Each structure stands twice: as C-alpha cells, then as structure tokens.
mmCIF file of C-alpha atoms in Angstrom:
data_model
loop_
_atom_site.group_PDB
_atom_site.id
_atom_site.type_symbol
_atom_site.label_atom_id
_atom_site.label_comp_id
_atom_site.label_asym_id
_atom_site.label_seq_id
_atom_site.Cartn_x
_atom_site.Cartn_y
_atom_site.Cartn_z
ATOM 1 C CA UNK A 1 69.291 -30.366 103.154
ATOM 2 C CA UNK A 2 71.267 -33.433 103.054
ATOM 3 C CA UNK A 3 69.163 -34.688 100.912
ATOM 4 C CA UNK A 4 70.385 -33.745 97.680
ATOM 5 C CA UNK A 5 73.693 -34.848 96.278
ATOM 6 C CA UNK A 6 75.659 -31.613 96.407
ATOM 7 C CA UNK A 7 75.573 -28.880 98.861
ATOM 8 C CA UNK A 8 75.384 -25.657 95.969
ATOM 9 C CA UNK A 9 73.451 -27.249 93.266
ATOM 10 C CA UNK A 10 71.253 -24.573 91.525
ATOM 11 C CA UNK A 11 67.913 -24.425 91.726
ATOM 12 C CA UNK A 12 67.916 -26.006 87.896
ATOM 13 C CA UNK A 13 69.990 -28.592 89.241
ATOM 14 C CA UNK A 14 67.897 -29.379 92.414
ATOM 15 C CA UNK A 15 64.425 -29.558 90.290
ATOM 16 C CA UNK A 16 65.873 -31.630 88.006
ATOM 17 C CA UNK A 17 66.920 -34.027 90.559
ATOM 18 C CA UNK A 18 64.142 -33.724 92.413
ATOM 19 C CA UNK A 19 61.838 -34.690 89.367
ATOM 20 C CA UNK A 20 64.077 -37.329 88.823
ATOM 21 C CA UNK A 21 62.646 -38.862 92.304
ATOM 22 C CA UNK A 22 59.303 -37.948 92.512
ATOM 23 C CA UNK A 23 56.227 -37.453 90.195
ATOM 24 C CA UNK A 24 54.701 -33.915 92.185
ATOM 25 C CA UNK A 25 55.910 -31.175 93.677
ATOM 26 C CA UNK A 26 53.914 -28.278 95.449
ATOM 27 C CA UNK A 27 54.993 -24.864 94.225
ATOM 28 C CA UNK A 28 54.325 -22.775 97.594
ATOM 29 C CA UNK A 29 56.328 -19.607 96.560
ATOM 30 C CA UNK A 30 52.938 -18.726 94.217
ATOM 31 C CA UNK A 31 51.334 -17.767 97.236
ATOM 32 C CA UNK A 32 53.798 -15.211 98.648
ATOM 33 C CA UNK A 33 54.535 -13.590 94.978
ATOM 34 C CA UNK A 34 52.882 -14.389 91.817
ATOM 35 C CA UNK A 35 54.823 -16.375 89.184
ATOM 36 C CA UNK A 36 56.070 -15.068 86.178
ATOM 37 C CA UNK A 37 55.431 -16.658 82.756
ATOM 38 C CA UNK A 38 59.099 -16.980 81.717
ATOM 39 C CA UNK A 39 59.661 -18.691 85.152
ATOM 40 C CA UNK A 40 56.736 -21.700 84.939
ATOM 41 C CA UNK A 41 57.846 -22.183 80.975
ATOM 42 C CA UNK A 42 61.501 -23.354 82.836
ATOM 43 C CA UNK A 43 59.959 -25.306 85.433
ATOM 44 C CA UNK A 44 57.549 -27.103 82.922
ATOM 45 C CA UNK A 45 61.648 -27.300 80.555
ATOM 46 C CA UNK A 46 63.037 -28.571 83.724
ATOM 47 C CA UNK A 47 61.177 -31.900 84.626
ATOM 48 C CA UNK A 48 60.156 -34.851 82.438
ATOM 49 C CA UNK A 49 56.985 -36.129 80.904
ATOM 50 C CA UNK A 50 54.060 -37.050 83.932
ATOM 51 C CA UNK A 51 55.848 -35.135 86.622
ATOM 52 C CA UNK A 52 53.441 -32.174 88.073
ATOM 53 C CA UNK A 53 53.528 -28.837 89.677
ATOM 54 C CA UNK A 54 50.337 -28.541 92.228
ATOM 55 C CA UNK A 55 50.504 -24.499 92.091
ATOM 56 C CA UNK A 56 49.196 -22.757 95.850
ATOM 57 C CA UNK A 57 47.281 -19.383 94.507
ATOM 58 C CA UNK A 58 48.455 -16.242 95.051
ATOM 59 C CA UNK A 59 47.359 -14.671 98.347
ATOM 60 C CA UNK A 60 45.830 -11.446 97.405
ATOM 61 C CA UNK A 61 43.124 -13.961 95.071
ATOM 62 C CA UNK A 62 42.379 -15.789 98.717
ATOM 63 C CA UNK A 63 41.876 -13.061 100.531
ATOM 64 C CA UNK A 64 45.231 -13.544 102.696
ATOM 65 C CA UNK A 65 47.181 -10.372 103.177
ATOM 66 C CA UNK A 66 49.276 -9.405 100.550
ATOM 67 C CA UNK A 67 52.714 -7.526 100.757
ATOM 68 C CA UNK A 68 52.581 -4.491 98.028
ATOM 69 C CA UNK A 69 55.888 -5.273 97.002
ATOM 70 C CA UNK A 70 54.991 -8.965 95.732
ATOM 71 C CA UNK A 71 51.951 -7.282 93.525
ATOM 72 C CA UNK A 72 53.073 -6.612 89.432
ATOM 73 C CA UNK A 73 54.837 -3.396 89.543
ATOM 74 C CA UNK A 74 52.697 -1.407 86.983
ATOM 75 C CA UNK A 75 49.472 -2.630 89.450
ATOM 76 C CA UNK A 76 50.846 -1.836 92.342
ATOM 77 C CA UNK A 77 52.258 1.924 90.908
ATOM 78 C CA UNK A 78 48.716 2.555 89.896
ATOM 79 C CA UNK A 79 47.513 2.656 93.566
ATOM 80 C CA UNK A 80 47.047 5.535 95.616
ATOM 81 C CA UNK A 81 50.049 6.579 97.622
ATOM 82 C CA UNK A 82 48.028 6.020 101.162
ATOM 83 C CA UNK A 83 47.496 2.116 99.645
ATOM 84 C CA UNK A 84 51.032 1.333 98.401
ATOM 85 C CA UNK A 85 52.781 2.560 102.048
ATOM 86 C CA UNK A 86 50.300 -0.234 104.001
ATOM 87 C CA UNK A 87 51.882 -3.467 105.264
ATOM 88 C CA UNK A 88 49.935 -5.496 103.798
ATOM 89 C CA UNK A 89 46.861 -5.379 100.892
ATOM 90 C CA UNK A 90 43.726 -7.018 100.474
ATOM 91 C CA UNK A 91 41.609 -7.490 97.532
ATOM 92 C CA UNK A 92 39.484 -4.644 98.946
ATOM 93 C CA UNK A 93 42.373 -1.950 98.305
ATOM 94 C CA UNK A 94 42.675 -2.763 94.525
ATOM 95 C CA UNK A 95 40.036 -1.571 92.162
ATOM 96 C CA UNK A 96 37.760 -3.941 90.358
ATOM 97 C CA UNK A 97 39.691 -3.741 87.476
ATOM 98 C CA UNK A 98 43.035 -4.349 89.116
ATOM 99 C CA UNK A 99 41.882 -7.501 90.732
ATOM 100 C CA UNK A 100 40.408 -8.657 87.349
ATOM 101 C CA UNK A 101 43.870 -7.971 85.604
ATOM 102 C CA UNK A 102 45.386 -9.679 88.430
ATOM 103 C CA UNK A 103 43.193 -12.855 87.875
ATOM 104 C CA UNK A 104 44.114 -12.238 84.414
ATOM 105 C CA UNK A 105 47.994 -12.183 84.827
ATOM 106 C CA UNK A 106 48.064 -15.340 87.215
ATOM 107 C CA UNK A 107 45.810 -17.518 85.267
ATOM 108 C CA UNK A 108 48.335 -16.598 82.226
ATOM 109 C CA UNK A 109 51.371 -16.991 84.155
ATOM 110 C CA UNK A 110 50.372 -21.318 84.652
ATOM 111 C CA UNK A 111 49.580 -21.308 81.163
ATOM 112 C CA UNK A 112 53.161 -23.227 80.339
ATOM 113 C CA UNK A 113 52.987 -25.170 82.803
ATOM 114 C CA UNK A 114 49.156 -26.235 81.817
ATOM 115 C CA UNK A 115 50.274 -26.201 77.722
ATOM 116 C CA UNK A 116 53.371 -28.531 78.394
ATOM 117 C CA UNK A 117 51.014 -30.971 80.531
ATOM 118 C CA UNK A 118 52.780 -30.615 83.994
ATOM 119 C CA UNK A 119 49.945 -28.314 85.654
ATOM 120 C CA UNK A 120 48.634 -30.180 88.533
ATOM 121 C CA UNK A 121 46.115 -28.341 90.334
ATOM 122 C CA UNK A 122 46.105 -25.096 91.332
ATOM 123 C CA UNK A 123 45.127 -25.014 95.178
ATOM 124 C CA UNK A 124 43.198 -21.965 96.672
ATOM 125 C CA UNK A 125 43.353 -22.048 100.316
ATOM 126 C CA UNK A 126 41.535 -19.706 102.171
ATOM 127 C CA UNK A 127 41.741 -18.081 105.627
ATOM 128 C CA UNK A 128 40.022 -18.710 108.414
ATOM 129 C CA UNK A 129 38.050 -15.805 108.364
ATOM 130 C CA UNK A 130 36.533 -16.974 104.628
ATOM 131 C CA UNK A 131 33.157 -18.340 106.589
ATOM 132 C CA UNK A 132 30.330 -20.220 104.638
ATOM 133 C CA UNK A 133 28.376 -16.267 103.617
ATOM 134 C CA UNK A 134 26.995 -16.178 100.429
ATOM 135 C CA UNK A 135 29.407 -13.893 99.105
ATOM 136 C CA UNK A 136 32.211 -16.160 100.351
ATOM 137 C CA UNK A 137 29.863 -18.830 98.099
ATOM 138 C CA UNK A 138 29.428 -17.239 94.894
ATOM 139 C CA UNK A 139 33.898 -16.838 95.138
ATOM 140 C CA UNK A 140 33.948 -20.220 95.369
ATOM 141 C CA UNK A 141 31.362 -20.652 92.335
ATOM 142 C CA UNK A 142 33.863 -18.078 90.398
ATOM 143 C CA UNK A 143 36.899 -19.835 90.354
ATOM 144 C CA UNK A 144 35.614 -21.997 87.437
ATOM 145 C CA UNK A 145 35.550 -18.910 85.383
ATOM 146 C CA UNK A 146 38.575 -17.456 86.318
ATOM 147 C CA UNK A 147 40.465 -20.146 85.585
ATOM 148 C CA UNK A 148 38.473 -22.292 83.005
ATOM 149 C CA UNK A 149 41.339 -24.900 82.166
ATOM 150 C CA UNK A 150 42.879 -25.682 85.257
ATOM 151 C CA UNK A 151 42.067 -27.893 88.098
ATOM 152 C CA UNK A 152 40.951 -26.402 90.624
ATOM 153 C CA UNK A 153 40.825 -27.346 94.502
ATOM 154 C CA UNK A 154 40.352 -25.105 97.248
ATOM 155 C CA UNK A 155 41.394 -25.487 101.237
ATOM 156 C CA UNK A 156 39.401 -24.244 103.656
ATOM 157 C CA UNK A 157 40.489 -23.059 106.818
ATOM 158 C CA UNK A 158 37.325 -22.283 108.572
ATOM 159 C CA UNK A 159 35.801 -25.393 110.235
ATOM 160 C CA UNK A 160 32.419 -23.646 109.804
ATOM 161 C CA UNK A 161 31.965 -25.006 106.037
ATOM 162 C CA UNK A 162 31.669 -28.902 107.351
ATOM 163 C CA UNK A 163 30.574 -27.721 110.939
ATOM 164 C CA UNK A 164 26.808 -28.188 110.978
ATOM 165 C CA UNK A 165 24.701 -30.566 108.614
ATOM 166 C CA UNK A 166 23.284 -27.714 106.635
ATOM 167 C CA UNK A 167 26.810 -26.249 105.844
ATOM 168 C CA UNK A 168 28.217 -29.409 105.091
ATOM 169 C CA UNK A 169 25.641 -30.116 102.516
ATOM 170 C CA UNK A 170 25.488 -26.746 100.964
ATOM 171 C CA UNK A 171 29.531 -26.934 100.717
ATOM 172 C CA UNK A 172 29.798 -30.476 99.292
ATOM 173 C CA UNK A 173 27.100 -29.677 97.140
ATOM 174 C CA UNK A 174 28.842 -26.402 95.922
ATOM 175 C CA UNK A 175 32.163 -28.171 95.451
ATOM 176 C CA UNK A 176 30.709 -31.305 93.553
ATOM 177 C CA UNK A 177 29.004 -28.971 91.143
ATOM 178 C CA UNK A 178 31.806 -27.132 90.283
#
C-alpha cells in the first residue's frame, strides 16, 4: 500500500514501522498456518515495549478446514495416505494424540511473544456450523486448559449462541466463568 514509506521495505522493516504507529496488530496468518517459535521470538524483537500481537488460532483448533500442507510436517507424515491426499482436514482426521500435540505445539509457538509481554489475546473464532451443543460447550470450557496463560477470546459465528434467551444466558454465563 501507499501507506508505508517505501515501496520494497521488508517485512522487518514494515513491522517496525508499523509498531512505530500503532500499539496492536492482528496476526491473521496464524489461522491459515501455525506459527513457528523462531518466527513470534522476531516479531516480539521487532516492536517496542506495550505494542501487542492479538494472535487468530489456527484453523484446524476451530474446527475450520485445514489444508494438510499448513499442518507440522512430522504430524501431517504420520497420517494415513487416504488422509494426507484430502483437500482439506478437520480435527476429526487427526488422532487424539495428534490434536493434543498440535494444541501443544501452538500454545508453545506464542510463548515469546507471551514471555516478552507483547501477547495480546489469542482469538478463536469459530464457524458457523460450531452451534450452542454441549460438546461445542465443554470446547469452549477447554480452552482455559489448553492455553492456561494466555488471554483468551473466542468469535462466534453462529447467531444461535445469543439467539434465544436460554442460549444467551447459558453462553454469557459460560464465557464469564471462564
């Protein structure tokens, strides 16, 4: 954009600008491929004291559909050959203990981010399939345990959680609990 002062400025050179100008950013890339470790300890190098990342969780942990090729490489080599050839993955197609190491591997990745003090909020934004169910619920009630030191806030698509009077006041309820 025209925007910023030079037309090839890195993206180093951009953030730093950028931070220079404003005191939040939203990291939407998170979503589409999970971060790596190295890569939030630069952006957490990159920008000054106070300035924050709001982080948008990676779609496979929001039950979006998931492009094998964004998953870790050792994870997504340890699925069966039918699974890795689909278009897209779910949560379903990983076993339990792939999804666990996955919850594992992004909560570390924010971990420099969090440690330096420029962790926001991590933002979980579901589909609008994800319906007020009880199962839909208790993943909701999860995501203080799966990622203990980090704010969390989630986004939900479906109008259904606020629709009705009893929905709205189980979902507030959940939410201000947690």
């Amino acid at each position: 954009t025209d925007w910023y002062p030079e037309r090839t400025m890195s993206a180093e050179d951009r953030l730093r600008f950028y931070a220079a100008h404003f005191p939040l950013t939203e990291i939407d890339s998170t979503y589409y491929a999970p971060p790596a470790e190295q890569q939030a300890a630069l952006w957490a190098q990159r920008t000054p004291h106070g300035f924050r990342f709001n982080v948008k969780a990676y779609s496979l942990l929001t039950g979006h559909p998931t492009k094998p090729q964004s998953l870790w490489k050792d994870l997504r080599d340890g699925l069966p050959a039918d699974v890795q050839e689909k278009r897209n993955l779910y949560a379903k197609d990983l076993s339990p203990e792939a999804m666990e190491e996955a919850w594992r591997r992004f909560e570390s990745a924010l971990r420099p981010l969090h440690d330096a003090g420029r962790l926001g909020a991590v933002l979980f934004q579901y589909p609008p399939w994800f319906t007020p169910r009880k199962d839909n619920r208790a993943e909701i009630e999860a995501l203080r345990d799966r990622m203990p030191d980090y704010r969390v806030c989630v986004e939900f698509r479906s109008p259904r959680w606020l629709a009705e009077e009893r929905d709205r006041k189980h979902t507030l309820g959940l939410l201000r609990d947690r």
